[in-house]
Coordinates of C-alpha atoms in Angstrom, one line a residue:
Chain A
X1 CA -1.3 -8.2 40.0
X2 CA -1.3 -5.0 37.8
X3 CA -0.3 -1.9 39.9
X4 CA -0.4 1.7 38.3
X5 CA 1.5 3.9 40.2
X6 CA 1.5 8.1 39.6
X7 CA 0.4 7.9 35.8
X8 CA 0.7 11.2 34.0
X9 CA -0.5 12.0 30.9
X10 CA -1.3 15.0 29.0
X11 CA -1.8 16.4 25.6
X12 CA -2.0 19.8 25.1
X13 CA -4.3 19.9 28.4
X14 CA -3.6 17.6 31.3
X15 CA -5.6 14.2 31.2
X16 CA -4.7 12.9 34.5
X17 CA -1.4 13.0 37.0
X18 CA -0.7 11.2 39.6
X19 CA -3.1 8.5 39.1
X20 CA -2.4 5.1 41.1
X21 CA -4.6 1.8 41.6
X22 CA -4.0 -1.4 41.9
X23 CA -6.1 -4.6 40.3
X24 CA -6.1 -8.0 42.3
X25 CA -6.3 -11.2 40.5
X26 CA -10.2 -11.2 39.0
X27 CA -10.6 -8.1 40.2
X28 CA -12.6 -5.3 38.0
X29 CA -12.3 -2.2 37.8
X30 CA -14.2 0.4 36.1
X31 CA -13.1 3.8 35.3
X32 CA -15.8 6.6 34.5
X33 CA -15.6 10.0 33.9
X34 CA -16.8 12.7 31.6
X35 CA -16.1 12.9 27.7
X36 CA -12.6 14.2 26.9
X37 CA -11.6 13.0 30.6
X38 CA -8.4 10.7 29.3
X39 CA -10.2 7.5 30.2
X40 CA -9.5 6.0 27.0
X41 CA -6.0 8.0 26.9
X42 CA -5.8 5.9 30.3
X43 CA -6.6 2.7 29.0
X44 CA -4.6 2.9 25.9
X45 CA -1.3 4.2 28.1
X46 CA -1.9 0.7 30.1
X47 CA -1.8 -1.6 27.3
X48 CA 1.3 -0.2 25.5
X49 CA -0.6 2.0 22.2
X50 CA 0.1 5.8 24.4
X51 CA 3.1 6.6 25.8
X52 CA 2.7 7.9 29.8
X53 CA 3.9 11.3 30.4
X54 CA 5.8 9.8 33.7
X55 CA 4.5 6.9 36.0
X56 CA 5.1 2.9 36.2
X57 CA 3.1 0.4 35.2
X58 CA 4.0 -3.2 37.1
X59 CA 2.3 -6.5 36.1
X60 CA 3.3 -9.2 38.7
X61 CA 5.9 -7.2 40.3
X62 CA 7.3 -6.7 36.8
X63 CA 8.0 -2.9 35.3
X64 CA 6.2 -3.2 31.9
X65 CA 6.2 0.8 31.3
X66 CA 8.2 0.7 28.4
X67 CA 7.5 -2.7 26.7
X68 CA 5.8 -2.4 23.1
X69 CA 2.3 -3.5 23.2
X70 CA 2.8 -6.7 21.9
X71 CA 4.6 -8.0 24.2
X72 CA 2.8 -6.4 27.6
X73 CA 0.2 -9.4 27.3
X74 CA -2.8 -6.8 28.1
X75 CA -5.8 -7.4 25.6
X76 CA -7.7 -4.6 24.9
X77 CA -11.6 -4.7 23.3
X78 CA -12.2 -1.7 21.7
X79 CA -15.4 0.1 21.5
X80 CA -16.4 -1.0 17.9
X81 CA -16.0 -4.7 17.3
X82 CA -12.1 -4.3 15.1
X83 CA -12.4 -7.5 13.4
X84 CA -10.6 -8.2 10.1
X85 CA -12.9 -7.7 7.0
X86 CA -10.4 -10.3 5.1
X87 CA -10.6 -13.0 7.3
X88 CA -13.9 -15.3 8.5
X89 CA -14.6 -15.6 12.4
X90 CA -12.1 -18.3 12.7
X91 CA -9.1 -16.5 10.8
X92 CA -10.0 -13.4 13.4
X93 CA -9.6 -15.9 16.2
X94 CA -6.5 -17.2 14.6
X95 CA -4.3 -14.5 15.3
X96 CA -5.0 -14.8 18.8
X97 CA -4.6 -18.5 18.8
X98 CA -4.5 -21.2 16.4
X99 CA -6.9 -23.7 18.4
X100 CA -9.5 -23.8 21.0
X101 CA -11.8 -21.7 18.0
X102 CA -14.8 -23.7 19.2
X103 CA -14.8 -23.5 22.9
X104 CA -14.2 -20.0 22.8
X105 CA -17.3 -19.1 20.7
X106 CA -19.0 -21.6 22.7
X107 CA -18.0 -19.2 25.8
X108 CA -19.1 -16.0 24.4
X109 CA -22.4 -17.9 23.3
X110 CA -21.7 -18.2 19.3
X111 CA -21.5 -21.8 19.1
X112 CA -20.5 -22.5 15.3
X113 CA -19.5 -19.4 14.3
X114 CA -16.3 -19.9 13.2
X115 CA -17.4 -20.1 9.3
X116 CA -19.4 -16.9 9.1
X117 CA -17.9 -14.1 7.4
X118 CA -17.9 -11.0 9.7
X119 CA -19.6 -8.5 7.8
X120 CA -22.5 -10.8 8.2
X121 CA -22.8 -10.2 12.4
X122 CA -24.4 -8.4 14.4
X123 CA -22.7 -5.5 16.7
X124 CA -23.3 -7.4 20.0
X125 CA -22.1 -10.6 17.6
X126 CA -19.2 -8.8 16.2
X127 CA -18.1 -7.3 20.2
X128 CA -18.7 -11.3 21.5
X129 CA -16.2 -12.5 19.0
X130 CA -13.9 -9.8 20.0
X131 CA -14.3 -10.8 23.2
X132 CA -13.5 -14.3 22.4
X133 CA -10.7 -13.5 20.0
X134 CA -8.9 -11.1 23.2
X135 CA -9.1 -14.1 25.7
X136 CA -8.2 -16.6 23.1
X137 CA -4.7 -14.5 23.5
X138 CA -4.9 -15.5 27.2
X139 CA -4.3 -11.8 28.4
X140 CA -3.1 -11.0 31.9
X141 CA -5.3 -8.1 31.9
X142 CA -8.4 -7.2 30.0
X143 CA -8.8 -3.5 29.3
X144 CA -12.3 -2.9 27.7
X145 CA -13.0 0.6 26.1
X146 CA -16.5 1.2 26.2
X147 CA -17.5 -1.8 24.5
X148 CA -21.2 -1.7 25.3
X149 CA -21.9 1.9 24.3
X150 CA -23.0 1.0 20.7
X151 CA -25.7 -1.8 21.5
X152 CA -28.9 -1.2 22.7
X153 CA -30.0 -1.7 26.5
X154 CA -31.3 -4.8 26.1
X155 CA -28.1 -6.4 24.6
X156 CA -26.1 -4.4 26.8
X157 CA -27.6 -5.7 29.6
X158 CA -27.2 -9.1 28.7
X159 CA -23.6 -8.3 27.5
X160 CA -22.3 -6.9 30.7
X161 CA -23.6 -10.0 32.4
X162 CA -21.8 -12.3 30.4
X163 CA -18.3 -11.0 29.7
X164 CA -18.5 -9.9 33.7
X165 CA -19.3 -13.8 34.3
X166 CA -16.5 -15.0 31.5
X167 CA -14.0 -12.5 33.4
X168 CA -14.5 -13.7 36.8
X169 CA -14.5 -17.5 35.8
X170 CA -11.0 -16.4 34.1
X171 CA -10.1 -14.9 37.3
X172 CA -8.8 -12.4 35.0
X173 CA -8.5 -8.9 36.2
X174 CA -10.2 -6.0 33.8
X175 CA -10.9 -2.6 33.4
X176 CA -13.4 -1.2 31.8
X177 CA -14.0 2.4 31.2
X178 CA -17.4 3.5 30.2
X179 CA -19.3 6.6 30.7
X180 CA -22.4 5.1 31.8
X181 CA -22.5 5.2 35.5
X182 CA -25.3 2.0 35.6
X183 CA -23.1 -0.3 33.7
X184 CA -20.3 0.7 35.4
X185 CA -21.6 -0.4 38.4
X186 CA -23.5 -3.8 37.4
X187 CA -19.7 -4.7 35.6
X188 CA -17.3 -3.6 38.2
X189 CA -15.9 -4.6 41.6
X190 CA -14.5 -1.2 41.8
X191 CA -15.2 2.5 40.7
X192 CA -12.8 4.9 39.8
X193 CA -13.9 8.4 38.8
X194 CA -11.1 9.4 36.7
X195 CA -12.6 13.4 37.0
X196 CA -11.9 13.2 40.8
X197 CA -8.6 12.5 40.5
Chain B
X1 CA 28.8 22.7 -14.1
X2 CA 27.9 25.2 -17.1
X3 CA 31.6 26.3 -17.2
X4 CA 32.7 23.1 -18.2
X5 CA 29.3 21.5 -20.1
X6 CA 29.8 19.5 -23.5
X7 CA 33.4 20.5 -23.5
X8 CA 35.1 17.0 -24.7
X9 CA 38.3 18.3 -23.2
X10 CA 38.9 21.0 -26.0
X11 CA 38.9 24.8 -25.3
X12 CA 35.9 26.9 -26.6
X13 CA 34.1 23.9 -27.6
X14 CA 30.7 23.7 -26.6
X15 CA 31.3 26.0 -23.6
X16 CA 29.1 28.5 -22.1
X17 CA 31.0 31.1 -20.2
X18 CA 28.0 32.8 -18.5
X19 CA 25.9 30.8 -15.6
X20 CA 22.7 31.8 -17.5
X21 CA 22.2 28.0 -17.9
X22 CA 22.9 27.4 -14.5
X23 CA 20.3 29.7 -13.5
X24 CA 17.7 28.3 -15.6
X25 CA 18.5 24.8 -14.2
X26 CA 18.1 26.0 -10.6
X27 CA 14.8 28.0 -11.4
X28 CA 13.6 24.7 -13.2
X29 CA 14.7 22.7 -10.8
X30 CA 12.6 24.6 -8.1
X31 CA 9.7 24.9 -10.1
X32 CA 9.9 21.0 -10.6
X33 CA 10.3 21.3 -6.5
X34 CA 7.3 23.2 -6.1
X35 CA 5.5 21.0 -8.5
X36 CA 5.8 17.8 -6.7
X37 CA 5.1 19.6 -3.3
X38 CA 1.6 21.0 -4.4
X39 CA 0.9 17.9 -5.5
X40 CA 2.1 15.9 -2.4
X41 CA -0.2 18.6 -0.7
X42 CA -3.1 17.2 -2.3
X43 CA -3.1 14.2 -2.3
X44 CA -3.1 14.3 1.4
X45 CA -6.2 16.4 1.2
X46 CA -7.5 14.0 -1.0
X47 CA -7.6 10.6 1.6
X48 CA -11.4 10.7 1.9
X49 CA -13.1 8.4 -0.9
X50 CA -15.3 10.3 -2.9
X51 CA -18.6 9.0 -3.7
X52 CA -18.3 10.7 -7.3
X53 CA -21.5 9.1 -9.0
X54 CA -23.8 6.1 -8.6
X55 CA -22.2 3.3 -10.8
X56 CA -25.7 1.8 -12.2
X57 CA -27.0 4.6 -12.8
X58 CA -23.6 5.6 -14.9
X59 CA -24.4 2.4 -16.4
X60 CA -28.1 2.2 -17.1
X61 CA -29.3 6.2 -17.6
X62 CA -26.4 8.1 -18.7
X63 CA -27.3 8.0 -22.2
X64 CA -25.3 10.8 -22.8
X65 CA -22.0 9.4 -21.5
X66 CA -21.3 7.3 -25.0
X67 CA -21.0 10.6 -26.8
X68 CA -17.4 10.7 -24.8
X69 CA -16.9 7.4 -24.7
X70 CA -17.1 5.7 -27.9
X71 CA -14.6 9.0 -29.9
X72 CA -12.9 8.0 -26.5
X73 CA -12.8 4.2 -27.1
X74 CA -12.2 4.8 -30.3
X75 CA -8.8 7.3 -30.0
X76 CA -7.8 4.4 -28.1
X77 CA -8.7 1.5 -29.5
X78 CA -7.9 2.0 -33.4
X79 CA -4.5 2.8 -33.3
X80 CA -4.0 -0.8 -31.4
X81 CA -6.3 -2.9 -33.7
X82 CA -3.8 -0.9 -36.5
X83 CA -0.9 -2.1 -34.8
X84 CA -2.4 -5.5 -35.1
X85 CA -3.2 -5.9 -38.5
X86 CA -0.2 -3.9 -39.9
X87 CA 1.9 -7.1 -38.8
X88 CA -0.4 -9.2 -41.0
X89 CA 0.2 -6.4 -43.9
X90 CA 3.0 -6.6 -46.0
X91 CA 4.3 -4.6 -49.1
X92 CA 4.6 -6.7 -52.8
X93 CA 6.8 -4.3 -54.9
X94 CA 6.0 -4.7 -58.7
X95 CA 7.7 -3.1 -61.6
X96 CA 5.7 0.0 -61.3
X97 CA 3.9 -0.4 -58.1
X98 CA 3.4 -1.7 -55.0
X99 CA 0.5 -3.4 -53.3
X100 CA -0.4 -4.6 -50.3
X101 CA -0.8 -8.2 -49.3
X102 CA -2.3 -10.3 -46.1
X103 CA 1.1 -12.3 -44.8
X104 CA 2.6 -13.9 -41.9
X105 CA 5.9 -13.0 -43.2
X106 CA 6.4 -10.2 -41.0
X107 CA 5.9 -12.3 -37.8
X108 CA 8.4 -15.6 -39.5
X109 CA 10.9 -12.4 -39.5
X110 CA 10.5 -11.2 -36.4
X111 CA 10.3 -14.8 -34.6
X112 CA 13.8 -15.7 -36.4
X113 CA 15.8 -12.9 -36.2
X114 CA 18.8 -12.2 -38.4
X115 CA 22.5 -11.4 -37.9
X116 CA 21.2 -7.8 -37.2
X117 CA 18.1 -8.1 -34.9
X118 CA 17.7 -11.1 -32.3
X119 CA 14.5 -13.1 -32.2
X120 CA 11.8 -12.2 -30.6
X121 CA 11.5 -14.8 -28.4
X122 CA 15.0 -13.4 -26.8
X123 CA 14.1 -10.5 -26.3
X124 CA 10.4 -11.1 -25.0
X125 CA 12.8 -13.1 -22.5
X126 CA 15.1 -10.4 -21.5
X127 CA 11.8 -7.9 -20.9
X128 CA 10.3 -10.7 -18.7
X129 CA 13.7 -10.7 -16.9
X130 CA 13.9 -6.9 -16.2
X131 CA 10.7 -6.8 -15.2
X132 CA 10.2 -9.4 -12.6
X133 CA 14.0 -8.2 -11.3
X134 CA 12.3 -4.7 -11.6
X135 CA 9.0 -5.9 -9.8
X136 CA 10.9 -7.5 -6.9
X137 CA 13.3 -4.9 -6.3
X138 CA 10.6 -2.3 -6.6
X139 CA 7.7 -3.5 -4.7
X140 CA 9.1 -4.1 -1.6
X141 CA 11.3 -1.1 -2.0
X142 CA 8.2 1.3 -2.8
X143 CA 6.4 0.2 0.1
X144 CA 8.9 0.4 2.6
X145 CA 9.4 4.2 1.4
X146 CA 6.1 4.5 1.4
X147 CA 5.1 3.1 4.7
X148 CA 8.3 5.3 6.2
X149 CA 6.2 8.5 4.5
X150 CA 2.9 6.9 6.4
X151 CA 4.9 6.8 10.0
X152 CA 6.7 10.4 9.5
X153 CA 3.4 11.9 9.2
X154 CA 2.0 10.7 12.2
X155 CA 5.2 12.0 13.8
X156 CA 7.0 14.5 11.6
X157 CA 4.6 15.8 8.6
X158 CA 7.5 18.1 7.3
X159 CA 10.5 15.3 6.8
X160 CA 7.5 13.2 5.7
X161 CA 6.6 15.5 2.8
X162 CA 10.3 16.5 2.0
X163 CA 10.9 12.6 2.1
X164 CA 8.0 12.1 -0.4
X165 CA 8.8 14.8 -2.0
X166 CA 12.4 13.5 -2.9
X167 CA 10.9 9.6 -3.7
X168 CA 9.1 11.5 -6.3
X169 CA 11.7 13.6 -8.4
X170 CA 12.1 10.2 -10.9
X171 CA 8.3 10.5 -11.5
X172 CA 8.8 14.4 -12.7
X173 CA 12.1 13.6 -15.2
X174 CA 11.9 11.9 -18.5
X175 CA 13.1 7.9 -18.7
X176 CA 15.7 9.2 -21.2
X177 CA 17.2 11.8 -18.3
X178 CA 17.1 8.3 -15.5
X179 CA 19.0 6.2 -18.2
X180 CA 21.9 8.9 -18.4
X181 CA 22.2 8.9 -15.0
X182 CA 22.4 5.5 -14.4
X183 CA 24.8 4.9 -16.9
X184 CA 27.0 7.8 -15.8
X185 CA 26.7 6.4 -12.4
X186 CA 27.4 3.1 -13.6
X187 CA 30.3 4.3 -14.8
X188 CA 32.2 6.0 -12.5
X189 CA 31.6 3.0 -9.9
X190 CA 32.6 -0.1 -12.2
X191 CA 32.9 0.9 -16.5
X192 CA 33.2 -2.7 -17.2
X193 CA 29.4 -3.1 -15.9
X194 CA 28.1 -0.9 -18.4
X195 CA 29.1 -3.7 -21.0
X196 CA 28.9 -6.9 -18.6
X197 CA 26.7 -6.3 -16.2
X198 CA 23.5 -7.6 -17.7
X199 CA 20.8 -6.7 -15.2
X200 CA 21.7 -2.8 -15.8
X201 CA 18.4 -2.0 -17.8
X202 CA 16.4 -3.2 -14.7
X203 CA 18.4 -0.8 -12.3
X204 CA 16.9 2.2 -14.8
X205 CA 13.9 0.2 -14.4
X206 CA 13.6 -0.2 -10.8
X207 CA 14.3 4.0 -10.4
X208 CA 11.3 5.3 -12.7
X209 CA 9.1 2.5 -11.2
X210 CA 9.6 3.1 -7.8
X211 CA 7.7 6.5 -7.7
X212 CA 5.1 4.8 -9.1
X213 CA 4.6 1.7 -6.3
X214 CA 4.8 4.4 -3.6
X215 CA 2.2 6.6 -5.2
X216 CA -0.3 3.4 -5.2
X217 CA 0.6 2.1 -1.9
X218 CA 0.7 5.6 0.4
X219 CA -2.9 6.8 0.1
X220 CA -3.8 2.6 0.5
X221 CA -2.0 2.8 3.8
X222 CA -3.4 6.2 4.7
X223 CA -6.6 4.8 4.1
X224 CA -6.4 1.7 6.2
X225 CA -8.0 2.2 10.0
X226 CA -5.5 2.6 12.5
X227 CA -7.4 0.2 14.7
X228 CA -6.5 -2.5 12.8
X229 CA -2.6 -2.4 13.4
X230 CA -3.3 -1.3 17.1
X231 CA -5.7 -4.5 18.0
X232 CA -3.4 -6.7 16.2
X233 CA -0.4 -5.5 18.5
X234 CA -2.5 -6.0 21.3
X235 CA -3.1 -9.4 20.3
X236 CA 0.7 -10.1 20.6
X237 CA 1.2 -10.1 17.0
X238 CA 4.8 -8.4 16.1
X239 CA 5.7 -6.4 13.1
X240 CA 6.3 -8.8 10.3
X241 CA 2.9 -10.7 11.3
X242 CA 1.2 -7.8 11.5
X243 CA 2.6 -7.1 7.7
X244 CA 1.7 -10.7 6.7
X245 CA -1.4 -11.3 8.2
X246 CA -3.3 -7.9 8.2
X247 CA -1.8 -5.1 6.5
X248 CA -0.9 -7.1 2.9
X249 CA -3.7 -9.0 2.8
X250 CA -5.7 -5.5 3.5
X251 CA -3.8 -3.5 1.0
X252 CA -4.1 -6.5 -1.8
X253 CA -5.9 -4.4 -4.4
X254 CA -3.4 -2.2 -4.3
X255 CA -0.3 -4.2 -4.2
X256 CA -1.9 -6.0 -6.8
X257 CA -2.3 -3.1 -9.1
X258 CA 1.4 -1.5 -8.0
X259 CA 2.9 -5.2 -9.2
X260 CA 0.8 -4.9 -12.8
X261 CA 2.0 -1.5 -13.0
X262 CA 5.5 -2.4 -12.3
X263 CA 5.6 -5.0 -14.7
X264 CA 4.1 -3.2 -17.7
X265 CA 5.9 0.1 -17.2
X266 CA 9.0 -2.1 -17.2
X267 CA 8.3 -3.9 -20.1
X268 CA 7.2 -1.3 -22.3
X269 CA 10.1 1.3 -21.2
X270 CA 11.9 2.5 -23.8
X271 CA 13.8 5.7 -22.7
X272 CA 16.0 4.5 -20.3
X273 CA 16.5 1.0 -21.8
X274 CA 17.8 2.6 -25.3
X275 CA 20.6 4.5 -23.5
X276 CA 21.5 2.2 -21.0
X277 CA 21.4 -1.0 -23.4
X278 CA 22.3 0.5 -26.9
X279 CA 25.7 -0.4 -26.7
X280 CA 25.3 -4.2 -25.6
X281 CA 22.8 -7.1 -26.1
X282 CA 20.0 -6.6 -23.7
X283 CA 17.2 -6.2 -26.5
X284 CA 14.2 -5.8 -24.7
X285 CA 11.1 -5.9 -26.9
X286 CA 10.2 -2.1 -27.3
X287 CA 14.2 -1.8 -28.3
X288 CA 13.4 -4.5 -30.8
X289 CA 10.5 -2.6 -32.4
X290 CA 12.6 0.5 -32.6
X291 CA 15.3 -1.2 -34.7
X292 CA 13.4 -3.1 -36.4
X293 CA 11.9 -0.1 -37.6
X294 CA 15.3 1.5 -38.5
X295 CA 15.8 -1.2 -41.1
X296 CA 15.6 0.7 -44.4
X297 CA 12.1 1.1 -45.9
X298 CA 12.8 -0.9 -49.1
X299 CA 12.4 -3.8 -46.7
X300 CA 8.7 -4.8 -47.4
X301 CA 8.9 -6.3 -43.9
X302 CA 10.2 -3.3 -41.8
X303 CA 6.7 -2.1 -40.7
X304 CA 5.2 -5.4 -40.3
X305 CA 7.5 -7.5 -38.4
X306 CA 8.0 -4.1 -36.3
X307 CA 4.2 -4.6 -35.9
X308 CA 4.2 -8.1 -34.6
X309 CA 6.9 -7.4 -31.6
X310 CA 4.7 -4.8 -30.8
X311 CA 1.6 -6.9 -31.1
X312 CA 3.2 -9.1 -28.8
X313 CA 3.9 -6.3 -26.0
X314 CA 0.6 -5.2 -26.5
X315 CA -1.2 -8.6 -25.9
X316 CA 1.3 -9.4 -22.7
X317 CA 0.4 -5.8 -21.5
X318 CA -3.8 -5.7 -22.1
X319 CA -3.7 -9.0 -20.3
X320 CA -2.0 -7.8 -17.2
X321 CA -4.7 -4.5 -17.1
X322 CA -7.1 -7.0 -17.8
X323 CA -6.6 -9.7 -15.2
X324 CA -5.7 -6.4 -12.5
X325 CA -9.6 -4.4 -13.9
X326 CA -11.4 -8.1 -13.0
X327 CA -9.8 -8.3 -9.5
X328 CA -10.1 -4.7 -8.6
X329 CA -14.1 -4.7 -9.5
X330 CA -14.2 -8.0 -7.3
X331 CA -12.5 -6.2 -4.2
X332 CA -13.9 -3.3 -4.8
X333 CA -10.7 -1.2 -3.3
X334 CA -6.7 -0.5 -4.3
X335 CA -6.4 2.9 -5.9
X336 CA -4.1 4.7 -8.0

């Protein structure tokens, strides 16, 4: 389904060459590594924000290398919550979608939310409803950057469990780069050590 | 240029031989250069809000503070109420003497008009038609320059400060100078629309205001977080959603205090508008005060009905600050 074939990228210092793997349908992947690594770099080359040094990037057979982000159809949750001080819980789901608000709260297990204003969440709240918000877009991949880094173990714990549930009943494939080796491997199908490259 | 300055066509007249005044002009003109560069400089230093003092405690235990404010309130606020109550003042000539008097007279004057001066309700219209032209040429104009400066810098920082450098050269000359040049412009492209082409004072207007609008919106869009334009294009969103549903409504306080500042710069220019509209009938209201103020003093109602045009500017203007002071506490953000 996605297929990343001899990515490059480098700035200044090289960040990683060569790199290929490919992602199945519901597949997930994570990609760990040390700090300064490139795994974000990585991440943000996939969805469209980075442009790759050399390398292709197909999504069902199709060469989406040089589309602009918006229209690659790769969500990406960042690793603070990026929700939109102006708008309530349901004007940041809007932008993904104009319906389906409930279900998808209901999904990430905020069941009437949609009024709140979101300076009143939490950080686990505030990363759910990104979560919600990015599959509300119906992405064809899910990139997630470290998401669970700012919450504590507890909540992590029960975070990774249920995005990693949401993503395989989606059947939607993912990547998620995070430095924690643990998470990486309660999350993942697959580990990629970006380092060892 | 200096060989030929102020010449009118006739040999010797008004000439200056030497390029002394050349010189000068290029040695102002780069000092003026180096001016706007420093200050481009640092206001790029500057995008970090300062947390400069707690408000309440400004409020409740700065005692001191109203030793500076209230001469402070007072240099502003007399010369205003003055303004005010001068229209309501008007001079009774006696044989001998002259007194004053408490009248409406002035403002009957200047809300008829004569054969000399139009009322003031036409020009209080012409102001508010230069300055909503002004406002919606020079909005969207100042923030596409200034959101052109935001992406150079990310990619180019030197053609982003020449380019920033260059939108501000209208903000470092005097109205007066802007006026000449548009009417010279105006001029050599179409003579007639110096005379006929009625929207001309906005065109002046829309050139000093423009600095202005870009000098609000940059450091807004400097300070907004890039991850809010990068999530929105992951979300699918293009570029003129993006602009409608997060960047404006993020930068409101701003805008909103760029469109108040357009509006009352425009309606209280005079510089520009006296050159460029002297010779037609495009009285705005700070035109009107001026020649109503050239009537001869022997007029008891020169000052006063002067007085009540300005009045009026004044009132339309302190209501704009007004409204724009309420909404900016409320949000809490949009800078200047």
């Amino acid at each position: 389904m996605l297929s990343c074939q001899k990515l490059s990228k480098s700035f200044g210092k090289k960040l990683f060459s060569d790199l290929n793997f490919n992602l199945d349908e519901g597949e997930i992947l994570a990609v760990v590594g040390p700090s300064g690594c490139g795994k974000t770099t990585l991440l943000r080359c996939i969805c469209g924000l980075e442009v790759l040094d050399s390398g292709k990037i197909l999504l069902n057979e199709r060469d989406i290398t040089q589309l602009p982000a918006e229209e690659r159809g790769i969500g990406l949750i960042f690793q603070k919550p990026v929700l939109y001080p102006h708008l309530s819980v349901s004007g940041n789901l809007s932008l993904a979608s104009l319906g389906g608000h409930s279900n998808a709260l209901a999904e990430v297990g905020l069941p009437g939310f949609e009024n709140r204003e979101v300076d009143t969440l939490s950080g686990g709240e505030g990363q759910r409803v990104s979560l919600a918000r990015a599959l509300l877009a119906n992405p064809r991949v899910l990139l997630l950057d470290e998401p669970f880094s700012a919450l504590d173990s507890d909540l992590s714990i029960r975070l990774v469990d249920d995005v990693r549930a949401i993503i395989k009943d989606r059947k939607c494939p993912a990547v998620l780069v995070t430095h924690n080796l643990e998470e990486a491997k309660r999350f993942s199908d697959r580990i990629l050590d970006i380092s060892k490259v | 240029m200096a060989e030929v300055s102020s010449s009118a066509g006739i040999q010797g007249y008004m000439e200056f031989s030497s390029d002394i005044v050349l010189g000068a002009s290029l040695i102002q003109f780069l000092i003026l250069l180096t001016s706007l560069w420093l200050m481009s400089i640092l206001q790029r230093r500057r995008k970090v809000k300062w947390q400069q003092s707690n408000e309440i405690f400004v409020q409740t235990n700065n005692t001191n503070g109203w030793f500076v404010l209230v001469p402070a309130i007072c240099f502003v606020i007399l010369p205003l109420v003055s303004i005010i109550l001068g229209s309501f003042r008007v001079r009774e000539v006696r044989s001998n003497s002259s007194t004053f008097i408490w009248s409406t007279a002035g403002w009957s004057d200047a809300i008829e008009g004569s054969y000399s001066f139009p009322p003031l309700s036409e020009a209080l219209l012409n102001s508010l038609i230069y300055s909503f032209t002004t406002l919606a040429v020079a909005l969207p104009l100042g923030y596409i320059l200034a959101s052109t400066i935001h992406n150079l810098e990310l990619k180019k920082s030197s053609l982003s400060q020449i380019l920033e450098i260059y939108t501000m050269l209208p903000f470092a000359l005097s109205a007066a100078m802007i006026g000449l040049g548009v009417m010279l412009g105006i001029i050599k492209l179409n003579p007639s629309a110096a005379y006929d082409f009625p929207l001309l004072p906005a065109l002046a207007h829309i050139i000093i205001t423009v600095p202005f609008v870009i000098r609000i919106i940059l450091p807004a869009l400097r300070s907004l977080d890039v991850s809010y334009e990068e999530n929105a294009r992951v979300l699918g969103l293009n570029y003129f959603q993006r602009l409608i549903k997060v960047k404006l409504p993020l930068m409101k306080g701003s805008i909103l205090v760029a469109t108040v500042f357009t509006l009352a710069m425009s309606l209280g220019e005079f510089g520009a508008s006296f050159i460029v509209a002297r010779n037609s009938d495009w009285v705005t209201l700070p035109l009107l005060i001026d020649s109503l103020r050239g009537k001869p003093m022997k007029d008891p109602l020169t000052v006063p009905s002067s007085n009540a045009v300005a009045t009026v500017l004044m009132i339309i203007t302190v209501i704009l600050f007004l409204g724009v002071e309420k909404f900016r506490s409320r949000m809490n953000r949009g800078m200047f």
